Coordinates of C-alpha atoms and ligand atoms in Angstrom, one line a residue:
X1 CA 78.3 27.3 37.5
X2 CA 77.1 25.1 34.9
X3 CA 75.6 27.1 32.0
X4 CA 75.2 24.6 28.7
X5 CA 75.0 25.0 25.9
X6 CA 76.1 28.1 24.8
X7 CA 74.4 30.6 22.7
X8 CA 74.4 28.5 19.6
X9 CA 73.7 25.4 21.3
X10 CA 77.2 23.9 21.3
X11 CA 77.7 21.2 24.7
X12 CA 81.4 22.0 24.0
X13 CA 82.0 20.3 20.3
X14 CA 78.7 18.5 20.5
X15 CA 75.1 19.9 19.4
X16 CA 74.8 23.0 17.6
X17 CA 72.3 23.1 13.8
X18 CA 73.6 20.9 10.8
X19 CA 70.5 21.4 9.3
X20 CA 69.1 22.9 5.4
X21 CA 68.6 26.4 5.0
X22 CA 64.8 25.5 4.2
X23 CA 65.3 24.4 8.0
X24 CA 67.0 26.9 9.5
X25 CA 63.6 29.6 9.2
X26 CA 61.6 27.1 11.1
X27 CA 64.6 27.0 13.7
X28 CA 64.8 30.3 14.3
X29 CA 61.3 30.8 14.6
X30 CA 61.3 28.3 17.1
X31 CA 64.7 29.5 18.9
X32 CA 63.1 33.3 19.0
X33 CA 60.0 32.4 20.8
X34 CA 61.7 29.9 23.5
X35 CA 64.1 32.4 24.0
X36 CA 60.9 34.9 25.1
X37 CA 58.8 32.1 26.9
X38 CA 61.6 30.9 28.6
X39 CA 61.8 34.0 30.7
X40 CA 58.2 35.1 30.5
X41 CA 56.8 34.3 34.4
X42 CA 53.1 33.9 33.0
X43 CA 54.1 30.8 30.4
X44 CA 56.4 28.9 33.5
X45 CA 52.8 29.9 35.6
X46 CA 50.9 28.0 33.4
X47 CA 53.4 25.3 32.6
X48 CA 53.3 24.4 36.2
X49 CA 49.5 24.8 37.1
X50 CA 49.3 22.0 33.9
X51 CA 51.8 19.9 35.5
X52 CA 50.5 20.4 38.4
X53 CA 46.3 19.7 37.9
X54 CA 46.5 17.7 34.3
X55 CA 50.0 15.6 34.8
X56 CA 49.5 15.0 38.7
X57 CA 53.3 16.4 40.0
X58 CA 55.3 16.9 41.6
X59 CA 55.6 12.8 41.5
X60 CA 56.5 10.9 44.6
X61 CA 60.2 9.5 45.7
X62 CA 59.7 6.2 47.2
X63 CA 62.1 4.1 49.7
X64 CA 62.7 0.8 48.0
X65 CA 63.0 -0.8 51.9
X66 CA 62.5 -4.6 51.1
X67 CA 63.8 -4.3 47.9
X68 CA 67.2 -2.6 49.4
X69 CA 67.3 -5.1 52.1
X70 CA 67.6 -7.9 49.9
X71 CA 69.5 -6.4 47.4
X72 CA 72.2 -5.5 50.5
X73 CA 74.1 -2.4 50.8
X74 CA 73.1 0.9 50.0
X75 CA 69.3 2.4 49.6
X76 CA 67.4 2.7 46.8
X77 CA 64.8 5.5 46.4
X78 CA 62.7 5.6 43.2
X79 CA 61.6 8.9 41.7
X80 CA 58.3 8.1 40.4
X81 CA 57.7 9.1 36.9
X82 CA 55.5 6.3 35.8
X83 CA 53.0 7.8 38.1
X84 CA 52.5 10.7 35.5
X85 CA 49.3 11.0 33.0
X86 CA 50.4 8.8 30.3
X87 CA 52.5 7.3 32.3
X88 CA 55.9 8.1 32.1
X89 CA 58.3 11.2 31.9
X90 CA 57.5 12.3 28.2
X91 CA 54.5 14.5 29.3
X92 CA 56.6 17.3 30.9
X93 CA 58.2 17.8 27.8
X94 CA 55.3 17.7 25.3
X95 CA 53.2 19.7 27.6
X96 CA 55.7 23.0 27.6
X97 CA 56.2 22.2 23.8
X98 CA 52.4 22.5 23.4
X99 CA 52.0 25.6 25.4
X100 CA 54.6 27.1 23.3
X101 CA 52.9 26.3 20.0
X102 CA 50.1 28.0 21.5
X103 CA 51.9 31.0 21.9
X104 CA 53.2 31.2 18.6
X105 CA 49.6 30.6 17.1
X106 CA 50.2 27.3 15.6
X107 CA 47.2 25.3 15.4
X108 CA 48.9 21.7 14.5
X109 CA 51.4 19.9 16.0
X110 CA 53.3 16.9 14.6
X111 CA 55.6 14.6 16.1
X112 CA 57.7 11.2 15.4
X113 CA 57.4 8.2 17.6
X114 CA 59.3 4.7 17.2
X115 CA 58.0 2.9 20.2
X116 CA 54.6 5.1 20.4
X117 CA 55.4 6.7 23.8
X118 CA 56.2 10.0 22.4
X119 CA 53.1 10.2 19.6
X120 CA 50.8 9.1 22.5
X121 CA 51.9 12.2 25.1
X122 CA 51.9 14.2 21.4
X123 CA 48.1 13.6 20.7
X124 CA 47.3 13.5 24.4
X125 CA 48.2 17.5 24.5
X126 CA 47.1 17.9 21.4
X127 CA 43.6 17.0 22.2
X128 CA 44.0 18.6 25.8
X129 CA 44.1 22.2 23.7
X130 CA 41.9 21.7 20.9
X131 CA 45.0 21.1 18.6
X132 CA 45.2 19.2 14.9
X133 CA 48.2 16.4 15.5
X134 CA 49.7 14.3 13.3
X135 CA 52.2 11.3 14.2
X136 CA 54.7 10.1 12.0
X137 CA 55.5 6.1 12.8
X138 CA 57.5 3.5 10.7
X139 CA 55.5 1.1 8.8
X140 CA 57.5 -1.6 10.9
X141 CA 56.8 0.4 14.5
X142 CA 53.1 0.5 13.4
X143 CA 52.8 -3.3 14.0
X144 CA 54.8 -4.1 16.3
X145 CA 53.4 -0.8 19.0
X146 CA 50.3 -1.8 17.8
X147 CA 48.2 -0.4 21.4
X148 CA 50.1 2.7 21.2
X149 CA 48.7 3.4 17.5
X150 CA 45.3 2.5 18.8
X151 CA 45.8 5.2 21.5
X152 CA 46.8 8.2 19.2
X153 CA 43.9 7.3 17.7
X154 CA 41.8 7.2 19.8
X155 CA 43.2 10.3 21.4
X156 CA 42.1 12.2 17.8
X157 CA 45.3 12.2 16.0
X158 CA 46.2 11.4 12.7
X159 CA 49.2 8.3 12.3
X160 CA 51.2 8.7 9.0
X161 CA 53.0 5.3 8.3
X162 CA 56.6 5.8 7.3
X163 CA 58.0 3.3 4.3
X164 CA 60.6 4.8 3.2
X165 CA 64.2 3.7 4.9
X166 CA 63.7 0.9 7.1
X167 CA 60.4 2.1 8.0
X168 CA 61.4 2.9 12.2
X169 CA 62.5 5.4 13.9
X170 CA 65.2 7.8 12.3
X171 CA 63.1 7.7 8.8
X172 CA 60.0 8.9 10.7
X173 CA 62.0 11.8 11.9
X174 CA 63.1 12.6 8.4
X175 CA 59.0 12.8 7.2
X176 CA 58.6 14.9 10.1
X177 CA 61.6 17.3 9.5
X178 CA 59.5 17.7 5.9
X179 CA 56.3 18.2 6.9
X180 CA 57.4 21.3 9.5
X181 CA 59.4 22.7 6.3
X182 CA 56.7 22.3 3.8
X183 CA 53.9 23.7 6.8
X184 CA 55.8 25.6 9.1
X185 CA 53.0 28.8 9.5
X186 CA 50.8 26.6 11.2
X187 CA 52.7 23.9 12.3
X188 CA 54.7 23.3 15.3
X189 CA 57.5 19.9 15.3
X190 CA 57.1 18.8 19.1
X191 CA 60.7 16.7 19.6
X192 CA 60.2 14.0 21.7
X193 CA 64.1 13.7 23.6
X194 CA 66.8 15.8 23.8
X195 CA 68.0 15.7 20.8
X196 CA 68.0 17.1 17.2
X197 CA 69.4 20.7 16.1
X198 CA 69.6 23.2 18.9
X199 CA 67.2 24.4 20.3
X200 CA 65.6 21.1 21.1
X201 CA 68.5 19.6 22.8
X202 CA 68.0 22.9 25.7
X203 CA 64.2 23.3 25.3
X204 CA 63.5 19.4 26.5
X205 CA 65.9 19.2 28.9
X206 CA 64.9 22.5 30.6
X207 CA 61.1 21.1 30.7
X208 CA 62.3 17.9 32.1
X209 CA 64.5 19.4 34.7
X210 CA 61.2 19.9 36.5
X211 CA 62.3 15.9 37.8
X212 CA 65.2 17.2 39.4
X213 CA 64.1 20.5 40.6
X214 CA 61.5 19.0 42.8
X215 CA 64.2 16.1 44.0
X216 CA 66.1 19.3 45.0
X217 CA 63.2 19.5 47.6
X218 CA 61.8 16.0 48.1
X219 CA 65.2 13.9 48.6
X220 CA 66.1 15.6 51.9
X221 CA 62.5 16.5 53.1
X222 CA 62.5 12.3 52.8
X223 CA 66.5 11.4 53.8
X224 CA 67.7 14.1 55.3
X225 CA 70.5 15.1 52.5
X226 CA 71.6 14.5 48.9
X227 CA 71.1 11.0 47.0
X228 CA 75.1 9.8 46.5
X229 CA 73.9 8.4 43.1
X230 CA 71.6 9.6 40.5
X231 CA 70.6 6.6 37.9
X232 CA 69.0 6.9 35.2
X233 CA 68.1 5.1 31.7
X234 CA 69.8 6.6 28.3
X235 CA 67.6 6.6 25.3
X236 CA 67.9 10.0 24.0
X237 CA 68.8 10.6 27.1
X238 CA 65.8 13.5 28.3
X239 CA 65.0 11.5 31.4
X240 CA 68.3 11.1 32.6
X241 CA 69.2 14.5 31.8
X242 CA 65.8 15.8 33.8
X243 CA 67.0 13.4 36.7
X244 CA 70.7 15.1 36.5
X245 CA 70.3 18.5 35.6
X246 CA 70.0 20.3 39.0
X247 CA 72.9 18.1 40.6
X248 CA 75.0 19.0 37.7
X249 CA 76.8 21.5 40.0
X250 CA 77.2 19.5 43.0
X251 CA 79.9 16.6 42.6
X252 CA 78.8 15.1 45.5
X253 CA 76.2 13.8 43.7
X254 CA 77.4 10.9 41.4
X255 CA 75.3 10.6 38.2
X256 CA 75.1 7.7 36.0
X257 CA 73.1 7.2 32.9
X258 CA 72.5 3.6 31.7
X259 CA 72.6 2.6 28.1
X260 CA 71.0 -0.7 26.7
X261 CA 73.7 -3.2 26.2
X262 CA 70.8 -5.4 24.7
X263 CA 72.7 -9.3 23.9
X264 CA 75.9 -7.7 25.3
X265 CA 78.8 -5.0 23.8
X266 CA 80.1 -7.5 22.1
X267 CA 77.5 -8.7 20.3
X268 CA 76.8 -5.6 17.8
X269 CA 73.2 -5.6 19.3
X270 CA 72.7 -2.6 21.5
X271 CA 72.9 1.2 21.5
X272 CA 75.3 2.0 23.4
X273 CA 76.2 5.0 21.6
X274 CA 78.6 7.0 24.2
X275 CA 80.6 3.1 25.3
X276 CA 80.7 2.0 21.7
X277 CA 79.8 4.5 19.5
X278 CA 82.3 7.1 17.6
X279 CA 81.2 11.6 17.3
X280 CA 79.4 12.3 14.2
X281 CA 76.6 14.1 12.7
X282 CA 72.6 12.7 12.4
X283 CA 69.3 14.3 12.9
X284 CA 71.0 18.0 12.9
X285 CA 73.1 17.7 15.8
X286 CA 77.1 16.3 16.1
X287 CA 77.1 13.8 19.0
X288 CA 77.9 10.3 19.8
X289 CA 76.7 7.5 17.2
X290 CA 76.6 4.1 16.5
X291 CA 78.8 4.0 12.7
X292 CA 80.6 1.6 11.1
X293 CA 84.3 2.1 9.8
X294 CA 82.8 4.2 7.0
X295 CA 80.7 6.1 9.1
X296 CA 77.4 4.7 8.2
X297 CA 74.8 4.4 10.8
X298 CA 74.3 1.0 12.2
X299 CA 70.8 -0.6 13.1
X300 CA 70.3 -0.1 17.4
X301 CA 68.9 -3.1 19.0
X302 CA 67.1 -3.4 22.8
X303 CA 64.1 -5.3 24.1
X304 CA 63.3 -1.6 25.1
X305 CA 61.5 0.2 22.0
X306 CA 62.1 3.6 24.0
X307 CA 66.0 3.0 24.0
X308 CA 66.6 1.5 20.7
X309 CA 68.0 4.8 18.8
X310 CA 71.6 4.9 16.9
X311 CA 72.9 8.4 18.8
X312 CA 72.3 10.2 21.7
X313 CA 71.2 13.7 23.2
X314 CA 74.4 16.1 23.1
X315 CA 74.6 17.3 26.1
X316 CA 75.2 13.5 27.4
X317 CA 78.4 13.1 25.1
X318 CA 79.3 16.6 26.8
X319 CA 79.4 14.8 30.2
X320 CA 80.7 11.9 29.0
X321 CA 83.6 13.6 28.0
X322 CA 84.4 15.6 31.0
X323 CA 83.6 13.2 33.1
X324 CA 80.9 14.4 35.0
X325 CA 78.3 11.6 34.4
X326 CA 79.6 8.2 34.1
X327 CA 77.5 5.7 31.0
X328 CA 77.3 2.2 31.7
X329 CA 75.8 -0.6 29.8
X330 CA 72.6 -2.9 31.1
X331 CA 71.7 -6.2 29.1
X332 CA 68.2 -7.1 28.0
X333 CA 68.4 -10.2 30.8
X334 CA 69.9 -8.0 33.5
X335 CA 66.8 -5.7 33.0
X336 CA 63.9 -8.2 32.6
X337 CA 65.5 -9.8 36.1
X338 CA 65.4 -6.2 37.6
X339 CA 61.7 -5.8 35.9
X340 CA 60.5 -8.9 37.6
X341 CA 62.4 -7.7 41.1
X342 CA 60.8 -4.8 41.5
X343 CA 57.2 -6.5 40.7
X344 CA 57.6 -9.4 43.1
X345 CA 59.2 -7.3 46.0
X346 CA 57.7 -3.8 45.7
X347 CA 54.4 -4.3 43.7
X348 CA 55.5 -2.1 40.9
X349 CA 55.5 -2.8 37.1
X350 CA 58.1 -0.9 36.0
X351 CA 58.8 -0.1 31.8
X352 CA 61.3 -1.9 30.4
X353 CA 63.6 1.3 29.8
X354 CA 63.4 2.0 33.3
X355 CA 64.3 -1.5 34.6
X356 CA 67.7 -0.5 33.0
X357 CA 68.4 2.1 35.1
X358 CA 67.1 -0.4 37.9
X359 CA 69.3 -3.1 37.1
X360 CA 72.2 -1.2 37.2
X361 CA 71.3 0.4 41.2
X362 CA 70.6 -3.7 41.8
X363 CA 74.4 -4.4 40.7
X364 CA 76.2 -1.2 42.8
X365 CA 74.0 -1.4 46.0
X366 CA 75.8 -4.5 47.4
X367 CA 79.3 -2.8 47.1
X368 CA 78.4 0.4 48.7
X369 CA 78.0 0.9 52.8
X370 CA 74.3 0.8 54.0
X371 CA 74.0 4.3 54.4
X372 CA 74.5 5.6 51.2
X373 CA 71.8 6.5 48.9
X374 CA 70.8 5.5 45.2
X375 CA 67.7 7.3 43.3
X376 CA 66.9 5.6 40.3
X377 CA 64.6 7.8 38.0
X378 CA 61.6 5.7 37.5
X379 CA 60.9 6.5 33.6
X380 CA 57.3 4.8 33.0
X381 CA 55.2 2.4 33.9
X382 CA 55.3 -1.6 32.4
X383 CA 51.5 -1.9 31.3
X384 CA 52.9 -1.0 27.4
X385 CA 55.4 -4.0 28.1
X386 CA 53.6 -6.6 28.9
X387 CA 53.5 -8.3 25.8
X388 CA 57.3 -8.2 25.2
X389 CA 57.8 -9.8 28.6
X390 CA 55.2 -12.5 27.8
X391 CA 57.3 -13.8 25.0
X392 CA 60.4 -13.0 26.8
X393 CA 59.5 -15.1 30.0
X394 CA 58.0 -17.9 28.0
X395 CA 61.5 -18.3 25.5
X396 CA 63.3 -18.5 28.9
X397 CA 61.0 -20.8 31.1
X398 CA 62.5 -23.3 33.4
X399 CA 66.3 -21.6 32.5
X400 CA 68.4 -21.1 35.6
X401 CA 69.6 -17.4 36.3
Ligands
LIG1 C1 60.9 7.1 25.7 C2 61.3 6.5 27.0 C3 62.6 6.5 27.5 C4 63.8 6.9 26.7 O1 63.8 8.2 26.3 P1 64.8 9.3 27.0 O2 64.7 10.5 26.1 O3 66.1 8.7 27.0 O4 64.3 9.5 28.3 C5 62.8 6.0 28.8 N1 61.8 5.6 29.6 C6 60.5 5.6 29.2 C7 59.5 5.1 30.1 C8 60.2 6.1 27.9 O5 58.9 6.1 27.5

């Protein structure tokens, strides 16, 4: 049986705490009180009636039939996260994050957000119970997610603009990481993927497992058996890991993350962290990271905000490594080709993250037999996209594909 990470968070050599001693109370704090909600049948209760009556699960798996058929070969099912309240996966995470805080008595939560996605499910529970929330965003992310920042607000939470760094992503986690140390007795740091020092990388998976615990059900109630491939898009990775997590122990199931190859592997602009990237140590956790030869970070590029970050969660260079789940790379055309697929032939407007995961199920379909079976975890929704694809489609009007 499957049973990662171990007691100190380790996914063999990756994960585990590389974090300050002013961090590690906060951690413990944190790792104590999981450790007790995690097995307390009244929390899961509640977890589940939220998901349930506030989140609108378990979300539908669809049968891509006229997309399949013109793609050729095998089937393609969509689980359908983008059907979630804010609409996309993040919510089953933040959700059990804010129910723990609760428990512990913290009245304010705070979060980091690059493309807005995660601050946006962050306030949306932290109005849903009453709670003070504050959203750290670099300067840079603050104009260019400029509806998302207008929803937080809006929503009742407080965004702190980040200058220091290059004013994005990983220096908005740092602000955060020193808020919770300077206010950790009232404050609760809700991590938005599965990553960070343990026990994050366990805690978010185990909420988004929920995706794959009700596929468990769904996918032969609908087919009749098992999916042969599980695909799913590779930011952090807490989708994809949701998606595989309760397949893990059946290797009939083939599971396949997809990372944004964004102008191609070649060109330096992607994050691809487990094809190209090299083990090392950010954000309190060892895993695989985009580094130069000195071991610097280098800048992550996608047209998807949600999947441009240097590393990944642990537990996917785990699987990497042994094998279990295979990473390939998608380029920004492959997936605005895929995006605009699944809108003409299926009437869905997928997120751009997403479409990754799609364009890779478009490419294996037609060399697999009819009756095999892809499900490609449907992240979010496109309606935060829109504007990236406007200026995308227009650059590329008139060019042949
Ligand atoms: C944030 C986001 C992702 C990437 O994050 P993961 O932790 O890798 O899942 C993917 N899809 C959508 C729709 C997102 O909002």
């Amino acid at each position: 049986m499957y049973n990662m990470p171990d007691k100190k968070g380790h996914f063999g050599p990756y994960g585990g705490v590389f974090a300050s001693e002013t961090l590690i109370y906060a951690l413990t704090e944190l790792k104590n009180a999981y450790e007790h909600y995690r097995n307390d049948p009244e929390f899961d209760k509640e977890w589940r009636d939220e998901l349930k009556h506030y989140v609108g699960r378990p979300s539908p798996i669809y049968w891509c039939r006229r997309l399949s058929e013109v793609t050729g070969g095998a089937q393609i099912y969509l689980k359908r996260e983008d059907l979630n309240h804010t609409g996309a996966h993040k919510i089953n995470n933040t959700m059990g994050q804010a129910l723990l805080a609760r428990r512990m008595g913290k009245k304010r939560v705070i979060a980091e957000t690059g493309a807005g996605q995660h601050g946006v499910a962050t306030a949306t529970v932290a109005a849903r119970y009453g709670m003070k929330c504050c959203v750290y965003m670099g300067a840079e992310d603050i104009e260019r997610q400029a509806p998302n920042v207008t929803r937080m607000k809006l929503l009742g939470a407080e965004v702190r603009p980040v200058t220091t760094g290059s004013g994005t992503l990983k220096d908005a986690l740092n602000e955060a990481m020193r808020d919770w140390v300077t206010n950790v007795d009232d404050t609760f740091y809700i991590i938005g993927t599965v990553a960070g020092p343990a026990p994050y990388p366990e805690m978010v998976r185990n909420f988004n497992a929920i995706v794959s615990e009700e596929c468990l059900t769904q996918f032969p109630e609908l087919t009749g058996g098992d999916p042969d491939y599980i695909v799913a898009a590779v930011g952090g990775g807490s989708n994809a890991i949701g998606a595989f997590y309760h397949y893990i122990d059946r290797p009939n199931v083939k599971l396949i993350g997809v990372e944004a190859a964004g102008l191609g592997l070649l060109s330096g602009k992607h994050c691809a962290s487990i094809e190209c990237g090299k083990p090392g140590v950010l954000h309190g956790n060892r895993t695989y990271l985009l580094q130069d030869k000195d071991g610097q970070i280098t800048p992550a590029y996608s047209i998807s905000a949600g999947l441009d970050y240097p590393g990944v969660g642990p537990e996917h260079s785990y699987l990497a490594d042994i094998g279990r789940a295979e990473y390939v790379g998608i380029t920004d055309d492959e997936a605005m080709d895929a995006f605009q697929k699944l809108c003409h032939i299926e009437g869905i407007i997928p997120a751009l993250e997403s479409s990754h995961a799609l364009a890779y199920a478009l490419k294996l379909a037609p060399t697999l037999p009819k009756d095999k079976k892809i499900l490609v975890n449907l992240s979010g929704r496109g309606d935060k996209d829109l504007g990236i694809v406007t200026k995308y489609l227009k650059a590329h009007e008139g060019e042949e594909k």
